[in-house]
Amino acid sequence: MLLLTLLGCDPDAASGPFALAFDGGEDCVEAELGPLTPPAAFTVEAWIRGEPVPADRARPVVAWKGVFTLGEAFGGDTVFTVGDAEAGATSAVSVMDGVLHHVAGTWDGEKANLYVDGVRQAFVSTAAPVAPTATLRIGCDSDVNTFEGVIDEVRVSSSVRYTEDGSPPSGPFEEDAETFALFHLDEGEGTETVDAAQDLVGAVYGPEWVPFKLTVNE
């Protein structure tokens, strides 16, 4: 059986892959998208290890105001919303439990699906209009809600990558023709992170670079 783990604080990994650790304060990554418009259908996904903390506010993983939000809602439910909808595909499954999780939301133009570790947890149909702003945020949203824990590998795709239950990706995401944005978060230092698809620049405000790597163990 394959077990995907996130290894941190490994001296041998000091010059290897990294991730960003958010402390729940004002930490945020903001990437300006300019005139880019959201795809008609899309997938947003990330690897996270959320700290088990009181669900006293939302804990966004990835947010593009007016387009989507993926993360934990106030109260502790995992949620994926599309457009200006206040409600979305919501599951009682918690991802703020100190364990590594793959989280993903898909939108096919009619239905929003929420996946945790390759298993669809919830879905909802919504007619909420998409009114995109110009900023993609990682670990925060425009309403000062912030994540607490580690985020690694953030990808937005211009397609629905998951349509049924299955195993999540077994390593870092790969860029392909359907990649809209891909932040590996491997810089390890500095105040910027650059996506692998369109060279979008994310300004890193606060979170710390930590040596983490996705590893598949037998």
PDB file of C-alpha atoms in Angstrom:
ATOM      1  CA  MET A   1       0.000   0.000   0.000  1.00  0.00           C
ATOM      2  CA  LEU A   2       1.335   3.402  -0.908  1.00  0.00           C
ATOM      3  CA  LEU A   3       1.381   5.973   1.836  1.00  0.00           C
ATOM      4  CA  LEU A   4       2.000   9.598   0.929  1.00  0.00           C
ATOM      5  CA  THR A   5       3.658  11.569   3.691  1.00  0.00           C
ATOM      6  CA  LEU A   6       4.971  15.073   4.095  1.00  0.00           C
ATOM      7  CA  LEU A   7       8.425  15.046   5.659  1.00  0.00           C
ATOM      8  CA  GLY A   8       9.615  18.126   7.494  1.00  0.00           C
ATOM      9  CA  CYS A   9      12.596  19.204   9.562  1.00  0.00           C
ATOM     10  CA  ASP A  10      14.832  16.717   7.778  1.00  0.00           C
ATOM     11  CA  PRO A  11      18.440  18.023   7.643  1.00  0.00           C
ATOM     12  CA  ASP A  12      18.935  16.284   4.302  1.00  0.00           C
ATOM     13  CA  ALA A  13      15.990  18.226   2.896  1.00  0.00           C
ATOM     14  CA  ALA A  14      17.425  21.652   3.717  1.00  0.00           C
ATOM     15  CA  SER A  15      18.330  22.249   0.076  1.00  0.00           C
ATOM     16  CA  GLY A  16      15.409  20.286  -1.355  1.00  0.00           C
ATOM     17  CA  PRO A  17      11.693  20.913  -1.801  1.00  0.00           C
ATOM     18  CA  PHE A  18       9.940  23.357   0.483  1.00  0.00           C
ATOM     19  CA  ALA A  19       6.467  24.416   1.558  1.00  0.00           C
ATOM     20  CA  LEU A  20       4.959  27.388   3.368  1.00  0.00           C
ATOM     21  CA  ALA A  21       3.953  27.316   7.036  1.00  0.00           C
ATOM     22  CA  PHE A  22       1.132  29.705   8.018  1.00  0.00           C
ATOM     23  CA  ASP A  23       0.701  30.755  11.644  1.00  0.00           C
ATOM     24  CA  GLY A  24      -2.942  31.823  11.518  1.00  0.00           C
ATOM     25  CA  GLY A  25      -2.067  35.487  11.893  1.00  0.00           C
ATOM     26  CA  GLU A  26      -1.872  37.773   8.869  1.00  0.00           C
ATOM     27  CA  ASP A  27       0.145  35.332   6.723  1.00  0.00           C
ATOM     28  CA  CYS A  28      -0.853  35.356   3.072  1.00  0.00           C
ATOM     29  CA  VAL A  29       0.335  34.764  -0.482  1.00  0.00           C
ATOM     30  CA  GLU A  30      -1.179  37.064  -3.098  1.00  0.00           C
ATOM     31  CA  ALA A  31      -0.751  36.616  -6.854  1.00  0.00           C
ATOM     32  CA  GLU A  32      -2.071  39.354  -9.121  1.00  0.00           C
ATOM     33  CA  LEU A  33      -3.846  37.843 -12.129  1.00  0.00           C
ATOM     34  CA  GLY A  34      -4.405  41.069 -14.026  1.00  0.00           C
ATOM     35  CA  PRO A  35      -6.844  40.631 -16.917  1.00  0.00           C
ATOM     36  CA  LEU A  36      -6.884  36.816 -16.727  1.00  0.00           C
ATOM     37  CA  THR A  37     -10.387  35.387 -16.707  1.00  0.00           C
ATOM     38  CA  PRO A  38     -11.393  32.144 -14.963  1.00  0.00           C
ATOM     39  CA  PRO A  39     -11.864  29.014 -17.076  1.00  0.00           C
ATOM     40  CA  ALA A  40     -15.433  27.894 -17.762  1.00  0.00           C
ATOM     41  CA  ALA A  41     -14.622  24.632 -15.979  1.00  0.00           C
ATOM     42  CA  PHE A  42     -11.818  24.246 -13.482  1.00  0.00           C
ATOM     43  CA  THR A  43     -10.123  22.323 -10.682  1.00  0.00           C
ATOM     44  CA  VAL A  44      -8.362  23.847  -7.697  1.00  0.00           C
ATOM     45  CA  GLU A  45      -6.270  21.607  -5.445  1.00  0.00           C
ATOM     46  CA  ALA A  46      -3.490  21.591  -2.859  1.00  0.00           C
ATOM     47  CA  TRP A  47      -1.651  19.479  -0.334  1.00  0.00           C
ATOM     48  CA  ILE A  48      -2.138  20.703   3.224  1.00  0.00           C
ATOM     49  CA  ARG A  49      -1.408  19.808   6.810  1.00  0.00           C
ATOM     50  CA  GLY A  50      -3.727  21.928   8.903  1.00  0.00           C
ATOM     51  CA  GLU A  51      -3.134  22.494  12.577  1.00  0.00           C
ATOM     52  CA  PRO A  52      -5.932  21.212  14.840  1.00  0.00           C
ATOM     53  CA  VAL A  53      -7.207  24.544  16.106  1.00  0.00           C
ATOM     54  CA  PRO A  54     -10.639  25.804  17.207  1.00  0.00           C
ATOM     55  CA  ALA A  55     -12.926  26.439  14.241  1.00  0.00           C
ATOM     56  CA  ASP A  56     -13.516  30.049  15.259  1.00  0.00           C
ATOM     57  CA  ARG A  57     -13.108  31.422  11.747  1.00  0.00           C
ATOM     58  CA  ALA A  58     -12.726  30.251   8.168  1.00  0.00           C
ATOM     59  CA  ARG A  59      -9.370  28.682   7.192  1.00  0.00           C
ATOM     60  CA  PRO A  60      -8.979  29.274   3.438  1.00  0.00           C
ATOM     61  CA  VAL A  61      -6.472  27.185   1.506  1.00  0.00           C
ATOM     62  CA  VAL A  62      -6.906  28.802  -1.925  1.00  0.00           C
ATOM     63  CA  ALA A  63      -9.263  31.668  -2.734  1.00  0.00           C
ATOM     64  CA  TRP A  64     -10.040  33.711  -5.842  1.00  0.00           C
ATOM     65  CA  LYS A  65     -12.769  36.085  -4.718  1.00  0.00           C
ATOM     66  CA  GLY A  66     -15.781  35.897  -6.976  1.00  0.00           C
ATOM     67  CA  VAL A  67     -14.601  32.611  -8.499  1.00  0.00           C
ATOM     68  CA  PHE A  68     -13.935  30.019  -5.781  1.00  0.00           C
ATOM     69  CA  THR A  69     -12.834  29.322  -2.211  1.00  0.00           C
ATOM     70  CA  LEU A  70     -11.415  26.003  -1.005  1.00  0.00           C
ATOM     71  CA  GLY A  71     -10.744  25.430   2.683  1.00  0.00           C
ATOM     72  CA  GLU A  72     -12.388  25.067   6.061  1.00  0.00           C
ATOM     73  CA  ALA A  73     -15.492  27.083   6.826  1.00  0.00           C
ATOM     74  CA  PHE A  74     -16.381  28.681  10.144  1.00  0.00           C
ATOM     75  CA  GLY A  75     -17.530  25.811  12.338  1.00  0.00           C
ATOM     76  CA  GLY A  76     -15.050  23.247  11.043  1.00  0.00           C
ATOM     77  CA  ASP A  77     -16.596  21.904   7.836  1.00  0.00           C
ATOM     78  CA  THR A  78     -14.490  21.530   4.694  1.00  0.00           C
ATOM     79  CA  VAL A  79     -16.050  23.577   1.898  1.00  0.00           C
ATOM     80  CA  PHE A  80     -15.664  24.445  -1.780  1.00  0.00           C
ATOM     81  CA  THR A  81     -17.687  27.406  -3.038  1.00  0.00           C
ATOM     82  CA  VAL A  82     -18.003  28.732  -6.591  1.00  0.00           C
ATOM     83  CA  GLY A  83     -18.818  32.256  -7.724  1.00  0.00           C
ATOM     84  CA  ASP A  84     -20.505  34.567  -5.264  1.00  0.00           C
ATOM     85  CA  ALA A  85     -22.273  31.692  -3.514  1.00  0.00           C
ATOM     86  CA  GLU A  86     -22.107  31.832   0.279  1.00  0.00           C
ATOM     87  CA  ALA A  87     -22.838  28.109   0.508  1.00  0.00           C
ATOM     88  CA  GLY A  88     -21.063  25.413  -1.444  1.00  0.00           C
ATOM     89  CA  ALA A  89     -20.126  21.759  -1.464  1.00  0.00           C
ATOM     90  CA  THR A  90     -19.721  21.288   2.282  1.00  0.00           C
ATOM     91  CA  SER A  91     -18.555  18.227   4.206  1.00  0.00           C
ATOM     92  CA  ALA A  92     -18.256  17.497   7.916  1.00  0.00           C
ATOM     93  CA  VAL A  93     -14.888  15.877   7.193  1.00  0.00           C
ATOM     94  CA  SER A  94     -12.209  17.962   8.894  1.00  0.00           C
ATOM     95  CA  VAL A  95      -8.862  18.659   7.265  1.00  0.00           C
ATOM     96  CA  MET A  96      -7.549  20.673  10.216  1.00  0.00           C
ATOM     97  CA  ASP A  97      -6.356  17.629  12.108  1.00  0.00           C
ATOM     98  CA  GLY A  98      -2.568  17.699  11.854  1.00  0.00           C
ATOM     99  CA  VAL A  99      -2.594  15.086   9.074  1.00  0.00           C
ATOM    100  CA  LEU A 100      -1.513  15.528   5.464  1.00  0.00           C
ATOM    101  CA  HIS A 101      -4.484  15.804   3.081  1.00  0.00           C
ATOM    102  CA  HIS A 102      -5.048  16.356  -0.624  1.00  0.00           C
ATOM    103  CA  VAL A 103      -8.007  18.698  -1.075  1.00  0.00           C
ATOM    104  CA  ALA A 104      -9.631  19.521  -4.400  1.00  0.00           C
ATOM    105  CA  GLY A 105     -12.657  21.286  -5.790  1.00  0.00           C
ATOM    106  CA  THR A 106     -13.999  20.881  -9.320  1.00  0.00           C
ATOM    107  CA  TRP A 107     -16.515  22.938 -11.268  1.00  0.00           C
ATOM    108  CA  ASP A 108     -17.943  21.751 -14.602  1.00  0.00           C
ATOM    109  CA  GLY A 109     -20.189  24.755 -15.195  1.00  0.00           C
ATOM    110  CA  GLU A 110     -23.150  23.174 -13.419  1.00  0.00           C
ATOM    111  CA  LYS A 111     -21.944  21.278 -10.368  1.00  0.00           C
ATOM    112  CA  ALA A 112     -19.285  21.877  -7.717  1.00  0.00           C
ATOM    113  CA  ASN A 113     -17.599  18.798  -6.257  1.00  0.00           C
ATOM    114  CA  LEU A 114     -15.408  18.614  -3.160  1.00  0.00           C
ATOM    115  CA  TYR A 115     -12.767  15.884  -2.833  1.00  0.00           C
ATOM    116  CA  VAL A 116     -10.628  14.994   0.179  1.00  0.00           C
ATOM    117  CA  ASP A 117      -7.843  12.448  -0.328  1.00  0.00           C
ATOM    118  CA  GLY A 118      -9.347  11.326  -3.622  1.00  0.00           C
ATOM    119  CA  VAL A 119     -12.863  10.717  -2.284  1.00  0.00           C
ATOM    120  CA  ARG A 120     -15.795  12.942  -3.221  1.00  0.00           C
ATOM    121  CA  GLN A 121     -17.249  14.237   0.009  1.00  0.00           C
ATOM    122  CA  ALA A 122     -19.914  16.634  -1.243  1.00  0.00           C
ATOM    123  CA  PHE A 123     -21.406  18.283  -4.296  1.00  0.00           C
ATOM    124  CA  VAL A 124     -23.809  21.095  -5.031  1.00  0.00           C
ATOM    125  CA  SER A 125     -25.359  22.748  -8.073  1.00  0.00           C
ATOM    126  CA  THR A 126     -25.250  26.505  -8.042  1.00  0.00           C
ATOM    127  CA  ALA A 127     -26.166  29.335 -10.365  1.00  0.00           C
ATOM    128  CA  ALA A 128     -24.135  31.926  -8.480  1.00  0.00           C
ATOM    129  CA  PRO A 129     -22.532  34.341 -10.938  1.00  0.00           C
ATOM    130  CA  VAL A 130     -18.764  34.353 -11.276  1.00  0.00           C
ATOM    131  CA  ALA A 131     -17.445  37.880 -10.801  1.00  0.00           C
ATOM    132  CA  PRO A 132     -13.663  37.534 -10.664  1.00  0.00           C
ATOM    133  CA  THR A 133     -11.352  39.907  -8.877  1.00  0.00           C
ATOM    134  CA  ALA A 134      -7.703  40.220  -9.901  1.00  0.00           C
ATOM    135  CA  THR A 135      -6.039  38.412  -6.992  1.00  0.00           C
ATOM    136  CA  LEU A 136      -5.492  34.722  -6.283  1.00  0.00           C
ATOM    137  CA  ARG A 137      -4.730  34.090  -2.602  1.00  0.00           C
ATOM    138  CA  ILE A 138      -3.091  31.132  -0.876  1.00  0.00           C
ATOM    139  CA  GLY A 139      -3.611  30.645   2.859  1.00  0.00           C
ATOM    140  CA  CYS A 140      -5.933  33.625   3.191  1.00  0.00           C
ATOM    141  CA  ASP A 141      -8.905  35.394   1.626  1.00  0.00           C
ATOM    142  CA  SER A 142     -10.033  38.971   1.178  1.00  0.00           C
ATOM    143  CA  ASP A 143     -11.999  38.834   4.458  1.00  0.00           C
ATOM    144  CA  VAL A 144      -8.872  38.482   6.657  1.00  0.00           C
ATOM    145  CA  ASN A 145      -9.478  34.793   7.325  1.00  0.00           C
ATOM    146  CA  THR A 146      -6.176  32.888   7.369  1.00  0.00           C
ATOM    147  CA  PHE A 147      -4.916  29.319   7.344  1.00  0.00           C
ATOM    148  CA  GLU A 148      -2.930  27.684  10.132  1.00  0.00           C
ATOM    149  CA  GLY A 149      -0.567  24.904   9.092  1.00  0.00           C
ATOM    150  CA  VAL A 150       1.446  23.914   6.033  1.00  0.00           C
ATOM    151  CA  ILE A 151       0.430  24.339   2.377  1.00  0.00           C
ATOM    152  CA  ASP A 152       2.374  22.713  -0.445  1.00  0.00           C
ATOM    153  CA  GLU A 153       1.704  22.389  -4.182  1.00  0.00           C
ATOM    154  CA  VAL A 154      -1.219  24.582  -5.293  1.00  0.00           C
ATOM    155  CA  ARG A 155      -2.674  24.045  -8.755  1.00  0.00           C
ATOM    156  CA  VAL A 156      -5.565  25.592 -10.671  1.00  0.00           C
ATOM    157  CA  SER A 157      -6.517  23.785 -13.874  1.00  0.00           C
ATOM    158  CA  SER A 158      -8.731  24.758 -16.789  1.00  0.00           C
ATOM    159  CA  SER A 159     -10.474  21.378 -16.714  1.00  0.00           C
ATOM    160  CA  VAL A 160     -12.226  18.962 -14.381  1.00  0.00           C
ATOM    161  CA  ARG A 161      -9.427  16.620 -13.317  1.00  0.00           C
ATOM    162  CA  TYR A 162     -11.489  14.410 -11.010  1.00  0.00           C
ATOM    163  CA  THR A 163     -14.840  12.846 -11.863  1.00  0.00           C
ATOM    164  CA  GLU A 164     -14.911   9.836  -9.550  1.00  0.00           C
ATOM    165  CA  ASP A 165     -13.288   8.496  -6.400  1.00  0.00           C
ATOM    166  CA  GLY A 166      -9.679   7.378  -6.708  1.00  0.00           C
ATOM    167  CA  SER A 167      -6.194   7.852  -5.386  1.00  0.00           C
ATOM    168  CA  PRO A 168      -4.963  11.447  -5.190  1.00  0.00           C
ATOM    169  CA  PRO A 169      -1.769  12.406  -7.049  1.00  0.00           C
ATOM    170  CA  SER A 170       1.253  10.610  -5.623  1.00  0.00           C
ATOM    171  CA  GLY A 171       3.705  13.495  -5.698  1.00  0.00           C
ATOM    172  CA  PRO A 172       4.197  17.099  -6.791  1.00  0.00           C
ATOM    173  CA  PHE A 173       1.739  18.315  -9.412  1.00  0.00           C
ATOM    174  CA  GLU A 174       2.921  18.445 -12.997  1.00  0.00           C
ATOM    175  CA  GLU A 175       2.351  21.223 -15.483  1.00  0.00           C
ATOM    176  CA  ASP A 176       0.404  20.320 -18.622  1.00  0.00           C
ATOM    177  CA  ALA A 177      -1.752  22.027 -21.248  1.00  0.00           C
ATOM    178  CA  GLU A 178      -4.642  22.323 -18.771  1.00  0.00           C
ATOM    179  CA  THR A 179      -2.620  24.034 -16.046  1.00  0.00           C
ATOM    180  CA  PHE A 180      -3.863  27.566 -15.375  1.00  0.00           C
ATOM    181  CA  ALA A 181      -1.553  28.200 -12.412  1.00  0.00           C
ATOM    182  CA  LEU A 182       0.847  25.958 -10.492  1.00  0.00           C
ATOM    183  CA  PHE A 183       2.710  27.081  -7.388  1.00  0.00           C
ATOM    184  CA  HIS A 184       5.164  24.415  -6.223  1.00  0.00           C
ATOM    185  CA  LEU A 185       6.165  26.691  -3.308  1.00  0.00           C
ATOM    186  CA  ASP A 186       9.721  25.385  -3.527  1.00  0.00           C
ATOM    187  CA  GLU A 187      11.663  28.662  -3.503  1.00  0.00           C
ATOM    188  CA  GLY A 188      12.735  28.140   0.108  1.00  0.00           C
ATOM    189  CA  GLU A 189      13.542  31.809   0.705  1.00  0.00           C
ATOM    190  CA  GLY A 190      12.554  35.307  -0.253  1.00  0.00           C
ATOM    191  CA  THR A 191       9.242  37.097  -0.506  1.00  0.00           C
ATOM    192  CA  GLU A 192       8.017  35.775  -3.860  1.00  0.00           C
ATOM    193  CA  THR A 193       6.848  32.507  -5.350  1.00  0.00           C
ATOM    194  CA  VAL A 194       6.435  32.029  -9.103  1.00  0.00           C
ATOM    195  CA  ASP A 195       3.938  29.745 -10.791  1.00  0.00           C
ATOM    196  CA  ALA A 196       5.153  27.219 -13.349  1.00  0.00           C
ATOM    197  CA  ALA A 197       2.445  27.846 -15.942  1.00  0.00           C
ATOM    198  CA  GLN A 198       2.309  31.576 -16.681  1.00  0.00           C
ATOM    199  CA  ASP A 199       5.092  33.017 -14.505  1.00  0.00           C
ATOM    200  CA  LEU A 200       2.544  34.630 -12.206  1.00  0.00           C
ATOM    201  CA  VAL A 201       4.270  36.086  -9.171  1.00  0.00           C
ATOM    202  CA  GLY A 202       2.872  35.508  -5.701  1.00  0.00           C
ATOM    203  CA  ALA A 203       3.936  37.952  -3.005  1.00  0.00           C
ATOM    204  CA  VAL A 204       4.677  36.089   0.223  1.00  0.00           C
ATOM    205  CA  TYR A 205       3.546  38.051   3.278  1.00  0.00           C
ATOM    206  CA  GLY A 206       4.451  36.364   6.546  1.00  0.00           C
ATOM    207  CA  PRO A 207       4.447  32.572   6.106  1.00  0.00           C
ATOM    208  CA  GLU A 208       7.746  30.802   6.695  1.00  0.00           C
ATOM    209  CA  TRP A 209       9.575  28.583   4.229  1.00  0.00           C
ATOM    210  CA  VAL A 210      10.056  25.101   5.685  1.00  0.00           C
ATOM    211  CA  PRO A 211      11.862  22.083   4.140  1.00  0.00           C
ATOM    212  CA  PHE A 212       9.018  19.719   3.243  1.00  0.00           C
ATOM    213  CA  LYS A 213       8.823  17.197   0.469  1.00  0.00           C
ATOM    214  CA  LEU A 214       6.077  14.932  -0.788  1.00  0.00           C
ATOM    215  CA  THR A 215       7.383  11.385  -0.635  1.00  0.00           C
ATOM    216  CA  VAL A 216       5.795   8.071  -1.539  1.00  0.00           C
ATOM    217  CA  ASN A 217       6.676   5.284   0.878  1.00  0.00           C
ATOM    218  CA  GLU A 218       6.009   1.594   0.377  1.00  0.00           C
TER     219      GLU A 218
END
